[in-house]
Short mmCIF file of C-alpha atoms and ligand atoms in Angstrom, two decimals:
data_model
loop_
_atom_site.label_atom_id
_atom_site.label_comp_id
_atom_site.label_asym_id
_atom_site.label_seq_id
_atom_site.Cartn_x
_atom_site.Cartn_y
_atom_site.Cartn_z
CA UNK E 3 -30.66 -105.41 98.36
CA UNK E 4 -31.02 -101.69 97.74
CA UNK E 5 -35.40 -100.70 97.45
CA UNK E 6 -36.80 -97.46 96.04
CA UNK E 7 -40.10 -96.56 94.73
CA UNK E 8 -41.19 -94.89 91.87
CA UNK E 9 -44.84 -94.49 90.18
CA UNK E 10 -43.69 -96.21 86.85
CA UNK E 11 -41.40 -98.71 86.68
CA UNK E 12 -40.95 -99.30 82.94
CA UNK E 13 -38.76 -102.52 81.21
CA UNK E 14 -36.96 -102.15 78.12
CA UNK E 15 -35.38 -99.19 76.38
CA UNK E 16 -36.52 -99.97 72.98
CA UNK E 17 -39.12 -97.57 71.13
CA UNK E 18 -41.76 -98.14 73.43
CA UNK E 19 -40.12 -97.72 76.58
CA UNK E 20 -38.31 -95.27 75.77
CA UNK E 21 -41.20 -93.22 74.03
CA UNK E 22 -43.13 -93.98 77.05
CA UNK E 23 -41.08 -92.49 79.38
CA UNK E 24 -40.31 -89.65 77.68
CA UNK E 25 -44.20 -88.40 77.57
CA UNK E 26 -43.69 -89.21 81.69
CA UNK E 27 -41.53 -87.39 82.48
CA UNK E 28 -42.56 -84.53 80.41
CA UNK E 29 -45.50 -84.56 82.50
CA UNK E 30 -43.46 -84.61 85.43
CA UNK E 31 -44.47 -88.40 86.32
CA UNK E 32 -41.54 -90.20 88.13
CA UNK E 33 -40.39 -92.90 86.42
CA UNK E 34 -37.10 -95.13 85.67
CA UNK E 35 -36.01 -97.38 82.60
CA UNK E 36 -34.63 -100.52 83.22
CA UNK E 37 -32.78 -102.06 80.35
CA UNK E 38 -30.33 -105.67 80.18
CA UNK E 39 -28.13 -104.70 77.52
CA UNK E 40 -25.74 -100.95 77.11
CA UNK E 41 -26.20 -98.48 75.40
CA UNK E 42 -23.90 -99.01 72.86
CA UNK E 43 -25.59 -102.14 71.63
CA UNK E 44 -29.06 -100.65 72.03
CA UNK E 45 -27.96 -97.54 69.38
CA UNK E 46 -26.10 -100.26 67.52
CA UNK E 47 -28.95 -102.72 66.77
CA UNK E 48 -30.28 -101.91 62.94
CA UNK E 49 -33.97 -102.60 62.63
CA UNK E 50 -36.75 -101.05 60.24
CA UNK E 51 -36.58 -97.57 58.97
CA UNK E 52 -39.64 -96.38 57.96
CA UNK E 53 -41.97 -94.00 60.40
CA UNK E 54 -45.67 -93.54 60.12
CA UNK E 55 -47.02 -90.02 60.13
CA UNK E 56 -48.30 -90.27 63.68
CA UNK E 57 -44.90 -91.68 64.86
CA UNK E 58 -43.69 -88.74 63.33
CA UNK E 59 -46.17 -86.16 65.19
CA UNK E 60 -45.68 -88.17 68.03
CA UNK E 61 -41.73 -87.51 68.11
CA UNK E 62 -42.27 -84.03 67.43
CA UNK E 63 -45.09 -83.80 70.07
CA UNK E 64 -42.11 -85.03 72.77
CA UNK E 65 -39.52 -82.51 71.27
CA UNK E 66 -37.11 -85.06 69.74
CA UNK E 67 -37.61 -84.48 65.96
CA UNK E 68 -34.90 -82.17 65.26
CA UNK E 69 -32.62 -84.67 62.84
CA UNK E 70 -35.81 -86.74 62.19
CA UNK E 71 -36.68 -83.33 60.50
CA UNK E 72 -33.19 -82.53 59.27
CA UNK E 73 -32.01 -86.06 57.89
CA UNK E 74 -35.13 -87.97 57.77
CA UNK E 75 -36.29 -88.76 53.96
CA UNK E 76 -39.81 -87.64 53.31
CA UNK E 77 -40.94 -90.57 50.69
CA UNK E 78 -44.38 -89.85 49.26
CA UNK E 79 -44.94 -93.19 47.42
CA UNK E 80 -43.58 -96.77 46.68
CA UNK E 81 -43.06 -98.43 43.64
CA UNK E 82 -44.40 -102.09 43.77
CA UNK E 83 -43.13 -104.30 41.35
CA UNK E 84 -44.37 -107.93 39.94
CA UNK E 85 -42.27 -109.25 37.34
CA UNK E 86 -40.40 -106.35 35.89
CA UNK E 87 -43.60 -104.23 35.62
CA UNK E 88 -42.88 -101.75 38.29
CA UNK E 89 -46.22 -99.63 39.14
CA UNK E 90 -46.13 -96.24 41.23
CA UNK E 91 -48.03 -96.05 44.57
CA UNK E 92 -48.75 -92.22 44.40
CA UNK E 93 -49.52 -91.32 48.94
CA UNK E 94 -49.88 -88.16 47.55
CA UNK E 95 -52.52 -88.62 45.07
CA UNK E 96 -54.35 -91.61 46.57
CA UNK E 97 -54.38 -90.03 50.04
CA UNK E 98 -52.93 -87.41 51.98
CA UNK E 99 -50.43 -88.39 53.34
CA UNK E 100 -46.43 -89.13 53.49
CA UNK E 101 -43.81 -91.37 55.63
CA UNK E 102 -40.51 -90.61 56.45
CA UNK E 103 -36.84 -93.03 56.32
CA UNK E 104 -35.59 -92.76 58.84
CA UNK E 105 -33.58 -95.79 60.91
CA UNK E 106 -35.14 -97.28 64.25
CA UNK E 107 -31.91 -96.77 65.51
CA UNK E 108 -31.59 -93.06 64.73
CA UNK E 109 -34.75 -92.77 66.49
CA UNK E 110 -33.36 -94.47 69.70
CA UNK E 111 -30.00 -92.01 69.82
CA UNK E 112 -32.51 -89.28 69.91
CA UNK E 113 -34.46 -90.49 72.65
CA UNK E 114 -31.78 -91.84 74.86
CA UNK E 115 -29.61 -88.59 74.07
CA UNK E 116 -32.30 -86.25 75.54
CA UNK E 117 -33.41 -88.68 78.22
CA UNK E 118 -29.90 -88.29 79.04
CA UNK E 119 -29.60 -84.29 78.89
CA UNK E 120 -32.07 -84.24 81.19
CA UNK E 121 -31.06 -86.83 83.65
CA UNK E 122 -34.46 -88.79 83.98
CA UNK E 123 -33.47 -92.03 85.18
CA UNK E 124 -32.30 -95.08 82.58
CA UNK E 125 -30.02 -98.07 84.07
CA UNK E 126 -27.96 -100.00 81.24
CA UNK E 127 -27.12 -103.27 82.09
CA UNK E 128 -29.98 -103.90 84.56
CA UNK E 129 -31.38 -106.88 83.91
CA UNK E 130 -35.18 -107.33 85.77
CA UNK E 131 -35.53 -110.50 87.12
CA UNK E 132 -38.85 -110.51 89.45
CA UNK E 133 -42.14 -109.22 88.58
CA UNK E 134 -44.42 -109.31 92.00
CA UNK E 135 -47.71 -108.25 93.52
CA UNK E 136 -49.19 -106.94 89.92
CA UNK E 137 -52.86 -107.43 91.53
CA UNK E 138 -52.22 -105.11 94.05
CA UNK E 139 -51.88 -101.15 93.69
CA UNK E 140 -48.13 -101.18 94.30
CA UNK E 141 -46.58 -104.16 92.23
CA UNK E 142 -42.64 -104.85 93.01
CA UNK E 143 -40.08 -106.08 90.36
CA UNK E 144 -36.58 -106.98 91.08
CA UNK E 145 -33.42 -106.43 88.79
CA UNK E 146 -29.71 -106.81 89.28
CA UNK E 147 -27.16 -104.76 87.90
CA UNK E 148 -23.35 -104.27 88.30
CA UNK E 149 -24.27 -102.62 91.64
CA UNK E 150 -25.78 -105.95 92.69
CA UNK E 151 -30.10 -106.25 93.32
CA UNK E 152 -32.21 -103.86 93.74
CA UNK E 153 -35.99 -103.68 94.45
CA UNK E 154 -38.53 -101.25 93.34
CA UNK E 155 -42.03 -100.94 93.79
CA UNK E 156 -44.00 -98.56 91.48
CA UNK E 157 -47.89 -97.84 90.71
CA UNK E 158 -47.63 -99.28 87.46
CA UNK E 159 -45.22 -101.59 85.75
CA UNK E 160 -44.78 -101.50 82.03
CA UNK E 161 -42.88 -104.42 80.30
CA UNK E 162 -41.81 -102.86 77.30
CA UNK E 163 -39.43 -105.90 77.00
CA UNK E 164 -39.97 -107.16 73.70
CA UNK E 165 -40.33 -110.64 72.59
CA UNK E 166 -38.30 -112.57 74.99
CA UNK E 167 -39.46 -110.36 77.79
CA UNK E 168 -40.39 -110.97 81.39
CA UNK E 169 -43.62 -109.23 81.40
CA UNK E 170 -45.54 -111.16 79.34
CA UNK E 171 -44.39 -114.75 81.62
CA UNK E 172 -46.52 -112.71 84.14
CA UNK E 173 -49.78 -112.47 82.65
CA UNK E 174 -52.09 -115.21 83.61
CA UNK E 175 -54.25 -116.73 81.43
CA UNK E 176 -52.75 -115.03 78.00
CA UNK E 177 -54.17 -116.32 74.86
CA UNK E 178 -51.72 -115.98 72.19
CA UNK E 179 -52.15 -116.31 68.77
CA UNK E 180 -48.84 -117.69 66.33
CA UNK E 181 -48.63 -117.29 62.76
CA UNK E 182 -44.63 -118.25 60.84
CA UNK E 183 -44.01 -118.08 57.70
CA UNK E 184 -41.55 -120.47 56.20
CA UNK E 185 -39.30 -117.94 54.82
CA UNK E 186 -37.01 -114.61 56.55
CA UNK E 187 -35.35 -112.02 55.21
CA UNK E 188 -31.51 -111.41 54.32
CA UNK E 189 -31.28 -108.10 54.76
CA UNK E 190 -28.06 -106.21 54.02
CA UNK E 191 -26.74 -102.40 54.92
CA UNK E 192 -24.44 -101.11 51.98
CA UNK E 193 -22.56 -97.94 51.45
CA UNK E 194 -23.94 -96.99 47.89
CA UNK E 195 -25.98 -94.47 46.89
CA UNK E 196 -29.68 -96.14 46.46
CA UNK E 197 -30.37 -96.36 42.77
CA UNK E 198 -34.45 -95.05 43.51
CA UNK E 199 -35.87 -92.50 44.58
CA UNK E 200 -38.53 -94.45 46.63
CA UNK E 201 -38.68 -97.90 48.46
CA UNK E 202 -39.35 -100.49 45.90
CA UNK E 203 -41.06 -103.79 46.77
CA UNK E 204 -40.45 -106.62 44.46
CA UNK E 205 -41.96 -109.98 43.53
CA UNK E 206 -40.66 -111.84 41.08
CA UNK E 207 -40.65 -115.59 40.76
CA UNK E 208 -36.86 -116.22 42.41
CA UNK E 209 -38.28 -114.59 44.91
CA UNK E 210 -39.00 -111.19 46.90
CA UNK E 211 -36.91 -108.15 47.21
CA UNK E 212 -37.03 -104.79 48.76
CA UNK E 213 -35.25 -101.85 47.72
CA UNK E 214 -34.98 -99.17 50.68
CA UNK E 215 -32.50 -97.08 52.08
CA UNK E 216 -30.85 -95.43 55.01
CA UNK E 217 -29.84 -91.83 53.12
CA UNK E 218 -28.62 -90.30 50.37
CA UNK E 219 -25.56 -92.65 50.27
CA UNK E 220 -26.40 -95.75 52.33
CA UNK E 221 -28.53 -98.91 51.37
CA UNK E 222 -30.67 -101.18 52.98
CA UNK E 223 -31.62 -104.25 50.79
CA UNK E 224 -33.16 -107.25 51.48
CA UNK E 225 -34.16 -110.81 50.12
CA UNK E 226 -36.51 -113.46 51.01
CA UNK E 227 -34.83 -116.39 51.14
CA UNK E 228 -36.37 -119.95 52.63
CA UNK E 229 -35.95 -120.09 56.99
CA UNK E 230 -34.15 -122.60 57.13
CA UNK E 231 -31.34 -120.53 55.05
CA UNK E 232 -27.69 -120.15 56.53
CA UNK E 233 -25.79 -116.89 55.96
CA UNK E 234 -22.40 -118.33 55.52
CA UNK E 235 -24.02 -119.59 52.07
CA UNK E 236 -24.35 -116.08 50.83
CA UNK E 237 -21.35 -114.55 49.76
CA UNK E 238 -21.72 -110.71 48.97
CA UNK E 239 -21.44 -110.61 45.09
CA UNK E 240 -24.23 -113.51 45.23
CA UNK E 241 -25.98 -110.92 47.33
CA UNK E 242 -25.83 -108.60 44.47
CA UNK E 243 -26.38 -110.77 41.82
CA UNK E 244 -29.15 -112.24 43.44
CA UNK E 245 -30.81 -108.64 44.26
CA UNK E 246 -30.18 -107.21 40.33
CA UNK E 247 -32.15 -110.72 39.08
CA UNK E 248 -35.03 -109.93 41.25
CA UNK E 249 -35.18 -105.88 40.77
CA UNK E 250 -34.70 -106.13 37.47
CA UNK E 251 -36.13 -103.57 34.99
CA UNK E 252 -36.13 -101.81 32.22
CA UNK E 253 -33.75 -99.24 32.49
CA UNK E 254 -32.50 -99.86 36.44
CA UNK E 255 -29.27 -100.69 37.70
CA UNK E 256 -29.19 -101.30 41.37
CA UNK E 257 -25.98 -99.57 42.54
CA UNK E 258 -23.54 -101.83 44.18
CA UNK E 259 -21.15 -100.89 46.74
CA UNK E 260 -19.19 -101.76 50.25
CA UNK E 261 -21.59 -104.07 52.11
CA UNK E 262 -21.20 -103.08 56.00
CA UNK E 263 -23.77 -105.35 57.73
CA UNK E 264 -25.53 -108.74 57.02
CA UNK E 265 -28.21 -110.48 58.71
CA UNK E 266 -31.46 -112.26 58.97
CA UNK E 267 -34.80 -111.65 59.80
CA UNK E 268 -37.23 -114.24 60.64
CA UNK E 269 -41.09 -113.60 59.86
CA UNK E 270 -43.57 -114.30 62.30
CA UNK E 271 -46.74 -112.63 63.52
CA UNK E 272 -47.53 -112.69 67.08
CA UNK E 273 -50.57 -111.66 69.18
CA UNK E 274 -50.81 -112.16 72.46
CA UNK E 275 -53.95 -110.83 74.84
CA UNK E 276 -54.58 -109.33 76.85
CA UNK E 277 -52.27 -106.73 77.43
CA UNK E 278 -52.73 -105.65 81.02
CA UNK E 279 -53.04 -107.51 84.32
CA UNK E 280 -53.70 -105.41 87.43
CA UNK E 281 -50.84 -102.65 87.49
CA UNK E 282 -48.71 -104.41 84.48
CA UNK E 283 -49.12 -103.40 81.17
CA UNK E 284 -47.12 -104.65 77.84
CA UNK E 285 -46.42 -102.29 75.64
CA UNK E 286 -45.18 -103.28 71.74
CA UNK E 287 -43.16 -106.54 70.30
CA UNK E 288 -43.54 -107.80 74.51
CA UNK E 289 -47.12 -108.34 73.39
CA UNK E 290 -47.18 -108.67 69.63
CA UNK E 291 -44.82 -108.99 66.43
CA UNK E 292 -45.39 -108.68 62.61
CA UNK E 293 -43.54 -109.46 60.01
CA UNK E 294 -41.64 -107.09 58.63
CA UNK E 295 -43.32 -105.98 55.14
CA UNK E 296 -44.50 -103.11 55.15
CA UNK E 297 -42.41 -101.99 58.46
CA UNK E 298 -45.24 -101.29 60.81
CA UNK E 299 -43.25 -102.89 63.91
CA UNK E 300 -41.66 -99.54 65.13
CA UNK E 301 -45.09 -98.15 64.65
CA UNK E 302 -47.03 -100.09 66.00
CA UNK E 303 -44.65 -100.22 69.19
CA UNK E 304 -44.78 -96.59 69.74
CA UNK E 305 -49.03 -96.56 69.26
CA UNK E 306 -49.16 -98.87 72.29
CA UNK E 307 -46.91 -96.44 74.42
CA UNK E 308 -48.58 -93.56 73.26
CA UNK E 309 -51.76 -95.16 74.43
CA UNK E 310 -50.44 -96.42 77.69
CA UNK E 311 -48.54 -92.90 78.26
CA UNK E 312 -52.55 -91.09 77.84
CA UNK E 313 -53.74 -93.75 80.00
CA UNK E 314 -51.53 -93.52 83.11
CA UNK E 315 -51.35 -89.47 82.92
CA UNK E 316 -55.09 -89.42 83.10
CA UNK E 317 -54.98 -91.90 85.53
CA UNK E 318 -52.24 -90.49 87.70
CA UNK E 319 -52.83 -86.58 87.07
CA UNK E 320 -56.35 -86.44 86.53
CA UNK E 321 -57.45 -89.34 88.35
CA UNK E 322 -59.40 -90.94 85.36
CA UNK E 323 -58.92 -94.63 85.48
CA UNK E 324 -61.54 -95.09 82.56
CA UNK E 325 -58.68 -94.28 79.73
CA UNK E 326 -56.67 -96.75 80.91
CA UNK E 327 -58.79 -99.48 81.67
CA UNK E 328 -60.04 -99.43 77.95
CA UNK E 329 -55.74 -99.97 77.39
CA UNK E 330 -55.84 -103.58 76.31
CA UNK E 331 -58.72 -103.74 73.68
CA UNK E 332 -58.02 -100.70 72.07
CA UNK E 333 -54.53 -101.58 71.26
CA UNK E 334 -55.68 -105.02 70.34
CA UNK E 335 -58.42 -103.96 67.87
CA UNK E 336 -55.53 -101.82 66.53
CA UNK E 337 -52.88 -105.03 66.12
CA UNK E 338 -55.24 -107.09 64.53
CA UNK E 339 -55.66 -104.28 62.04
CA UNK E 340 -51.92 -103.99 61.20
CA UNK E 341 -51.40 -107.93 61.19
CA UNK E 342 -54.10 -107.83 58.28
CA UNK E 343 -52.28 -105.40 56.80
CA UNK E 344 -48.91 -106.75 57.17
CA UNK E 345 -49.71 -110.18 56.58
CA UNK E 346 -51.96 -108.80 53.33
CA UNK E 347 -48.15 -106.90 52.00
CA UNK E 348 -46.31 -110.09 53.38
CA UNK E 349 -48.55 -112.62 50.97
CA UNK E 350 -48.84 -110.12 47.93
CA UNK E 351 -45.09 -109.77 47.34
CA UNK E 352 -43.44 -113.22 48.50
CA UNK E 353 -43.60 -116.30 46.78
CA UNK E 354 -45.26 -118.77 48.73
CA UNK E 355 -42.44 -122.06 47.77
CA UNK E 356 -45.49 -124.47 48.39
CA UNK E 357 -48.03 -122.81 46.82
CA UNK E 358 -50.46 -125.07 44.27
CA UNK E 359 -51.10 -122.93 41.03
CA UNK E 360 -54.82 -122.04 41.91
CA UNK E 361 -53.28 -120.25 44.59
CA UNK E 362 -50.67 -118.26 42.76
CA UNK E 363 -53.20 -117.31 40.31
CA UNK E 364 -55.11 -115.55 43.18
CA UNK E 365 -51.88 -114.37 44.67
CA UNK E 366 -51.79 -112.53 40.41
CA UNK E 367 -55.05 -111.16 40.91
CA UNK E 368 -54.19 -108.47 43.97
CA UNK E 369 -51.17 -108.12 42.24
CA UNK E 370 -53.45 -106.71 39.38
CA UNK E 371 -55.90 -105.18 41.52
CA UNK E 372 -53.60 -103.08 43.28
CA UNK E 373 -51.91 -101.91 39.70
CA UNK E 374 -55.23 -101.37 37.69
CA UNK E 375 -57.98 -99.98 40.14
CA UNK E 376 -57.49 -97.05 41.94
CA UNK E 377 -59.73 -98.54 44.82
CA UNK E 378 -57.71 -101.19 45.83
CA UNK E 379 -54.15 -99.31 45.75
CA UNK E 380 -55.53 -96.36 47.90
CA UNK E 381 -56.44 -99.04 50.39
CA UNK E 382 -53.05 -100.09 50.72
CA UNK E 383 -51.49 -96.48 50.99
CA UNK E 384 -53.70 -95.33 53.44
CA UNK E 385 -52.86 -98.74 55.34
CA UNK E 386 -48.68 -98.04 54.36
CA UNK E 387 -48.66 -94.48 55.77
CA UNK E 388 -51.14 -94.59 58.64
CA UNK E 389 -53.49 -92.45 60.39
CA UNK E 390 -51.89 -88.80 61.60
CA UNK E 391 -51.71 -88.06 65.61
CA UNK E 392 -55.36 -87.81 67.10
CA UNK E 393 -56.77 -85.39 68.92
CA UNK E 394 -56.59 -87.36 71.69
CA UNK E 395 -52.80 -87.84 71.79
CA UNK E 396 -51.66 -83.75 70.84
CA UNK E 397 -54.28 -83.26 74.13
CA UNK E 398 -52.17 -84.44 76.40
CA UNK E 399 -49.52 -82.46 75.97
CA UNK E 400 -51.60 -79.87 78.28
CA UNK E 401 -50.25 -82.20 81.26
CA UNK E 402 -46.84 -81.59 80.08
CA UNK E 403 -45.10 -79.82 82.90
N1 APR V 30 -34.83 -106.55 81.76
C1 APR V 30 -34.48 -105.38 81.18
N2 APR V 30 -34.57 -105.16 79.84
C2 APR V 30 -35.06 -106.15 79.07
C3 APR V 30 -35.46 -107.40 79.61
C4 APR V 30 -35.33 -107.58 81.03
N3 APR V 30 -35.70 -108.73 81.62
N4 APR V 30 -35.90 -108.19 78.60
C5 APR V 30 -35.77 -107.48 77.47
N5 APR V 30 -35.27 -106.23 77.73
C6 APR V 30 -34.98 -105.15 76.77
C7 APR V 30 -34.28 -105.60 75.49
O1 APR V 30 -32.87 -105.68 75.68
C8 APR V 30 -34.68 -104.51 74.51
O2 APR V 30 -33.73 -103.47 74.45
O3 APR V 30 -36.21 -104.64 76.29
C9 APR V 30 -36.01 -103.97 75.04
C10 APR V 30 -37.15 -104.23 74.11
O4 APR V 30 -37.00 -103.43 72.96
P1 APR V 30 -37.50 -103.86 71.49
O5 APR V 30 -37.18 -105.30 71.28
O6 APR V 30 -36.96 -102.88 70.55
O7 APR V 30 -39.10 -103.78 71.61
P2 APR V 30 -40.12 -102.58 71.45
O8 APR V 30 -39.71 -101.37 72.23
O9 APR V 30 -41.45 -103.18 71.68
O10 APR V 30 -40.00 -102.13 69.92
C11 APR V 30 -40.47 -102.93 68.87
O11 APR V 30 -38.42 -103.10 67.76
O12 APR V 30 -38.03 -105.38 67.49
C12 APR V 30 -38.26 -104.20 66.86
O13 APR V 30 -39.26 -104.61 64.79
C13 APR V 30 -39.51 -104.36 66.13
O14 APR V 30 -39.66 -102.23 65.34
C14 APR V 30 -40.15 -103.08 66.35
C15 APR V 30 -39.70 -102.57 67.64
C1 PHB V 31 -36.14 -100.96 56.05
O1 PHB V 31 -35.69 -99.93 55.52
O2 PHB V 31 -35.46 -101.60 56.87
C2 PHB V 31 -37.49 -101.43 55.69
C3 PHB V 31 -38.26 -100.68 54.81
C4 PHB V 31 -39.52 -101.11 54.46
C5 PHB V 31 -40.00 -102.29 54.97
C6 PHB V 31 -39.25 -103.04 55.86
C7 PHB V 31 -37.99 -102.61 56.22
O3 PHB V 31 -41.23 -102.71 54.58
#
């Protein structure tokens, strides 16, 4: 077994770990990526699209914007829609404030392509099997790849591993907290031109569906559709039908074309805590997932590395431990904030199959309240487009070597 040490190992080369090593290495902390699957099916997988002011900044901040700036699609509103009424929500006017389309995926070419340019280390295809010794200051993890098994002990591990991850198996004493919902999503990718000029979220009463997009001539549609729902039943000019019935209105024609992907998206909401044990931390969906309205995943992944990325550079370069040990509750306080917000979007726009009719009515009422009083729908864009980079966050690029 080949050993080598490093001063973070990290697990995962989705968003967070990739977003985490990146502000690393700019700050000239060693570091290596270990990841199970290749590359090609890591810039392959399709997953949300839309990115948060601060996940914005904080691309920028790491110098991997360029295209984000170039091809990304600066939406400043959503339309919500409840029956046929469709309603503007104005970021602009409400707050200040915009987000940007621009596909998960896209995001991970960028990252991987520059990680690659400049040769910090990222192993495909190694798949970590061990996680050791987290209690003491230099924690081992073991991980085989085609070259056979290797160990490596670091200062700090960080499973960035997502939901069926090893990191979180190594947390003792986790409290987790499990919420499903008993529909998913059928989401499809189409090459058409999207009929709007702005996401539109849809209720109607066969059903949700969401109206977004990929760019100027790809589509990304989607429809709720009960979890126990198999694929094969959908065939794609039911998909259509199915998606002009519930985005009907006056005037709109949602523009059909060649449908290149299919699949489904279970909602769940996760939380687990804490987040940190000795020298392992978890970082994004290894520690928490939401469902998908309102597409605060990929944001909420790269907060958490962000956070973890201040932590450890104070900690290593400044030798500040306070930052870091303050890791686990901050990001916490923060999930709990977005699974309110996520489940609030989630229960305003779907219909709920076994719901008794007091509890539509109520469902009516936000409906109303977020398309008659300005209050209410300037709560729910300032939730939609986040918070932009902190102080705290742009500060740390003085490390930056
Ligand atoms: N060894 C190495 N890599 C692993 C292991 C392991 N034992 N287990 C999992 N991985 C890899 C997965 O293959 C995956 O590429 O960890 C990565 C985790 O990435 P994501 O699932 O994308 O998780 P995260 O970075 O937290 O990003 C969350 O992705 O799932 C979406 O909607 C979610 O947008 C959110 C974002
Ligand atoms: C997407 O484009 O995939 C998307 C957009 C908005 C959401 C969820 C997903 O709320």
């Amino acid at each position: 077994m080949s050993q080598y040490d490093t001063q973070v190992a990290i697990i995962g080369a989705g968003p967070a770990g990739l977003i985490l090593g990146h502000l690393l290495s700019l700050a000239g902390i060693d570091n290596v990526i270990l990841e199970s699957r290749t590359r090609d099916y890591v810039e392959a997988r399709v997953r949300a699209g839309v990115l948060e002011q601060a996940s914005v900044g904080l691309l920028d901040l790491v110098g991997v914007a360029d295209r984000l700036k170039t091809e990304g699609l600066v939406h400043e509103g959503i339309y919500l829609q409840f029956n046929q009424q469709r309603h503007h929500i104005s970021f602009g006017e409400l707050v200040e404030g915009a987000v940007t389309i621009y596909g998960q995926q896209e995001v991970l070419k960028d990252l991987i392509g520059d990680r690659v340019r400049h040769e910090w280390p990222l192993i495909f295809g190694a798949e970590v099997q061990v996680i050791e010794d987290v209690g003491s200051a230099k924690p081992t993890l073991r991980y085989r790849d085609k070259d056979g098994d290797h160990e490596v002990t670091a200062s700090f591990i960080a499973a960035c591993d997502g939901t069926h991850g090893i990191g979180r198996s190594s947390i003792p004493s986790m409290r987790t907290y499990n919420h499903d919902y008993p529909y998913s999503w059928l989401g499809i990718l189409a090459d058409a031109a999207p009929a709007t000029d702005e996401l539109i979220y849809a209720y109607s009463d066969r059903g949700f569906a969401l109206y977004s997009m990929r760019s100027p001539s790809i589509s990304r549609l989607y429809l709720q559709v009960p979890s126990t729902e198999d694929l094969t039943h959908w065939s794609h000019s039911q998909i259509w039908e199915e998606l002009s019935l519930r985005l009907a209105s006056t005037g709109f024609e949602v523009t059909t074309g060649e449908i290149t992907e299919v699949g489904l998206t279970p909602m769940r909401s996760v939380v687990s805590t804490p987040m940190r044990h000795g020298h392992l931390f978890l970082a994004g969906d290894s520690a928490h997932v939401v469902p998908p309205t309102g597409a605060k995943g990929l944001n909420l992944a790269l907060q958490d590395a962000l956070d973890l990325g201040v932590g450890i550079i104070h900690a290593i370069k400044g030798r500040d431990y306070e930052d870091l040990d303050g890791y686990s509750d901050r990001c916490i306080a923060r999930v709990w904030q977005i699974q309110r917000f996520s489940n609030f979007m989630t229960s305003l726009m779907h219909l709920n199959y076994s719901a008794d009719e007091y509890q539509r009515q109520l469902q009516r009422a936000d409906q109303r309240g977020v398309s008659i009083s300005r209050a209410e729908a300037t709560s729910l864009a300032e939730r939609y487009v986040g918070r932009p980079l902190d102080d705290r966050a742009r500060s740390i690029s003085k490390w930056f070597v």
